[in-house]
PDB file of C-alpha atoms in Angstrom:
ATOM      1  CA  MET V1164     106.579 -35.325 -62.299  1.00 47.00           C
ATOM      2  CA  LEU V1165     107.019 -32.873 -59.547  1.00 52.00           C
ATOM      3  CA  GLY V1166     104.630 -30.179 -59.154  1.00 57.00           C
ATOM      4  CA  LYS V1167     105.231 -28.568 -62.444  1.00 62.00           C
ATOM      5  CA  LYS V1168     108.920 -29.749 -62.407  1.00 65.00           C
ATOM      6  CA  GLU V1169     109.629 -32.448 -64.557  1.00 73.00           C
ATOM      7  CA  ILE V1170     112.286 -34.708 -63.158  1.00 74.00           C
ATOM      8  CA  THR V1171     114.530 -37.765 -64.111  1.00 81.00           C
ATOM      9  CA  LEU V1172     115.170 -40.372 -62.010  1.00 84.00           C
ATOM     10  CA  GLY V1173     117.169 -43.700 -62.863  1.00 87.00           C
ATOM     11  CA  PRO V1174     116.990 -47.089 -61.567  1.00 90.00           C
ATOM     12  CA  VAL V1175     118.160 -46.696 -58.516  1.00 89.00           C
ATOM     13  CA  GLY V1176     116.687 -43.193 -57.983  1.00 89.00           C
ATOM     14  CA  TRP V1177     113.517 -43.902 -58.788  1.00 91.00           C
ATOM     15  CA  THR V1178     113.522 -47.244 -56.259  1.00 92.00           C
ATOM     16  CA  ILE V1179     114.207 -45.182 -53.139  1.00 93.00           C
ATOM     17  CA  PHE V1180     112.177 -41.886 -53.903  1.00 91.00           C
ATOM     18  CA  ASN V1181     108.853 -44.727 -54.736  1.00 92.00           C
ATOM     19  CA  MET V1182     109.942 -46.266 -51.561  1.00 94.00           C
ATOM     20  CA  LEU V1183     110.383 -42.806 -49.260  1.00 94.00           C
ATOM     21  CA  ALA V1184     107.331 -41.609 -51.141  1.00 91.00           C
ATOM     22  CA  LEU V1185     105.305 -44.364 -50.297  1.00 94.00           C
ATOM     23  CA  ASN V1186     105.874 -44.374 -46.504  1.00 95.00           C
ATOM     24  CA  ALA V1187     105.548 -40.599 -46.212  1.00 93.00           C
ATOM     25  CA  GLY V1188     105.460 -39.621 -42.998  1.00 93.00           C
ATOM     26  CA  GLN V1189     107.361 -42.252 -41.455  1.00 95.00           C
ATOM     27  CA  VAL V1190     110.856 -42.601 -41.450  1.00 96.00           C
ATOM     28  CA  VAL V1191     112.273 -45.253 -43.473  1.00 96.00           C
ATOM     29  CA  SER V1192     116.057 -46.823 -42.573  1.00 95.00           C
ATOM     30  CA  ARG V1193     119.371 -46.587 -44.148  1.00 94.00           C
ATOM     31  CA  SER V1194     119.317 -50.823 -43.833  1.00 93.00           C
ATOM     32  CA  ARG V1195     116.253 -51.347 -45.510  1.00 93.00           C
ATOM     33  CA  LEU V1196     116.828 -48.421 -48.388  1.00 93.00           C
ATOM     34  CA  SER V1197     120.401 -50.548 -48.746  1.00 92.00           C
ATOM     35  CA  GLU V1198     118.797 -53.290 -49.862  1.00 89.00           C
ATOM     36  CA  LYS V1199     117.685 -52.352 -52.930  1.00 80.00           C
ATOM     37  CA  LEU V1200     121.438 -51.121 -54.023  1.00 84.00           C
ATOM     38  CA  LEU V1201     124.739 -52.746 -55.187  1.00 81.00           C
ATOM     39  CA  ASP V1202     126.791 -50.949 -52.968  1.00 86.00           C
ATOM     40  CA  PRO V1203     124.674 -49.733 -49.678  1.00 82.00           C
ATOM     41  CA  ALA V1204     127.932 -47.930 -49.027  1.00 87.00           C
ATOM     42  CA  SER V1205     126.392 -45.649 -51.675  1.00 91.00           C
ATOM     43  CA  LEU V1206     123.298 -44.832 -50.208  1.00 93.00           C
ATOM     44  CA  SER V1207     124.288 -41.060 -49.111  1.00 92.00           C
ATOM     45  CA  VAL V1208     125.354 -40.079 -53.081  1.00 93.00           C
ATOM     46  CA  TYR V1209     122.306 -41.423 -53.949  1.00 92.00           C
ATOM     47  CA  ILE V1210     119.846 -39.576 -51.547  1.00 94.00           C
ATOM     48  CA  HIS V1211     122.238 -36.151 -52.068  1.00 93.00           C
ATOM     49  CA  SER V1212     121.885 -36.342 -56.123  1.00 91.00           C
ATOM     50  CA  LEU V1213     118.107 -37.123 -55.643  1.00 91.00           C
ATOM     51  CA  ARG V1214     117.704 -33.972 -53.583  1.00 91.00           C
ATOM     52  CA  VAL V1215     119.809 -31.848 -55.952  1.00 90.00           C
ATOM     53  CA  GLU V1216     116.876 -33.243 -58.950  1.00 87.00           C
ATOM     54  CA  LEU V1217     115.047 -32.330 -56.661  1.00 85.00           C
ATOM     55  CA  GLY V1218     115.555 -29.055 -56.626  1.00 84.00           C
ATOM     56  CA  VAL V1219     116.067 -26.153 -54.210  1.00 79.00           C
ATOM     57  CA  GLN V1220     112.558 -25.990 -52.762  1.00 72.00           C
ATOM     58  CA  ALA V1221     111.831 -30.148 -52.710  1.00 73.00           C
ATOM     59  CA  ARG V1222     114.564 -31.160 -51.453  1.00 78.00           C
ATOM     60  CA  LYS V1223     113.644 -30.597 -47.899  1.00 85.00           C
ATOM     61  CA  ARG V1224     111.250 -33.362 -48.580  1.00 89.00           C
ATOM     62  CA  ILE V1225     114.015 -35.684 -47.944  1.00 92.00           C
ATOM     63  CA  GLN V1226     114.838 -35.556 -44.451  1.00 93.00           C
ATOM     64  CA  SER V1227     117.445 -37.690 -42.581  1.00 93.00           C
ATOM     65  CA  VAL V1228     116.982 -38.784 -39.297  1.00 94.00           C
ATOM     66  CA  PRO V1229     120.124 -39.483 -37.156  1.00 94.00           C
ATOM     67  CA  GLY V1230     120.713 -42.886 -36.822  1.00 91.00           C
ATOM     68  CA  LEU V1231     117.462 -43.978 -37.766  1.00 93.00           C
ATOM     69  CA  GLY V1232     117.352 -43.457 -41.242  1.00 95.00           C
ATOM     70  CA  TYR V1233     115.549 -41.044 -43.912  1.00 95.00           C
ATOM     71  CA  MET V1234     111.369 -39.439 -44.116  1.00 95.00           C
ATOM     72  CA  TYR V1235     109.861 -38.359 -47.280  1.00 93.00           C
ATOM     73  CA  VAL V1236     107.741 -35.333 -46.155  1.00 91.00           C
ATOM     74  CA  SER V1237     104.684 -34.343 -48.114  1.00 80.00           C
ATOM     75  CA  PRO V1238     105.096 -30.414 -49.042  1.00 70.00           C
ATOM     76  CA  ASP V1239     102.205 -29.307 -46.848  1.00 65.00           C
ATOM     77  CA  LYS V1240     103.423 -31.152 -43.807  1.00 58.00           C
ATOM     78  CA  ILE V1241     107.285 -29.570 -44.273  1.00 52.00           C
ATOM     79  CA  ALA V1242     106.378 -27.291 -41.646  1.00 48.00           C
ATOM     80  CA  LYS V1243     104.741 -28.992 -38.938  1.00 51.00           C
ATOM     81  CA  CYS V1244     108.077 -31.423 -39.592  1.00 47.00           C
ATOM     82  CA  ASP V1245     110.668 -28.989 -38.992  1.00 47.00           C
ATOM     83  CA  SER V1246     108.861 -27.966 -35.266  1.00 45.00           C
ATOM     84  CA  GLN V1247     108.622 -32.364 -34.440  1.00 47.00           C
ATOM     85  CA  ALA V1248     110.344 -33.703 -32.120  1.00 39.00           C
ATOM     86  CA  ALA V1249     112.240 -37.174 -33.193  1.00 40.00           C
ATOM     87  CA  SER V1250     110.253 -39.072 -31.197  1.00 39.00           C
ATOM     88  CA  GLN V1251     106.992 -38.372 -32.692  1.00 44.00           C
ATOM     89  CA  TRP V1252     108.945 -39.948 -36.293  1.00 46.00           C
ATOM     90  CA  HIS V1253     106.664 -42.951 -37.156  1.00 47.00           C
ATOM     91  CA  TYR V1254     109.920 -45.714 -37.768  1.00 46.00           C
ATOM     92  CA  VAL V1255     108.938 -48.124 -40.252  1.00 50.00           C
ATOM     93  CA  GLU V1256     111.672 -51.006 -40.211  1.00 51.00           C
ATOM     94  CA  GLY V1257     111.432 -53.345 -43.501  1.00 53.00           C
ATOM     95  CA  THR V1258     107.831 -54.738 -44.307  1.00 43.00           C
TER      96      THR V1258
END
């Protein structure tokens, strides 16, 4: 359940969402996320599907960090994060 909207995620979508949410505010590398996939090249497709499932307002919660990976941003932090420089993101590589 996301806010008042119920969302349904498959096992891969749930794994990706869970990794991002557990590391909210920190960049999770593409390689770390890809470890959970049978086809690592499909990560972008899964991220896109996850954003679509989250809906128009919530899709900003998963932000791409060029050259690094993805980051989940809690709703109250979205506006603040949009204005921060990339150097202020916390990078998480395999934990």
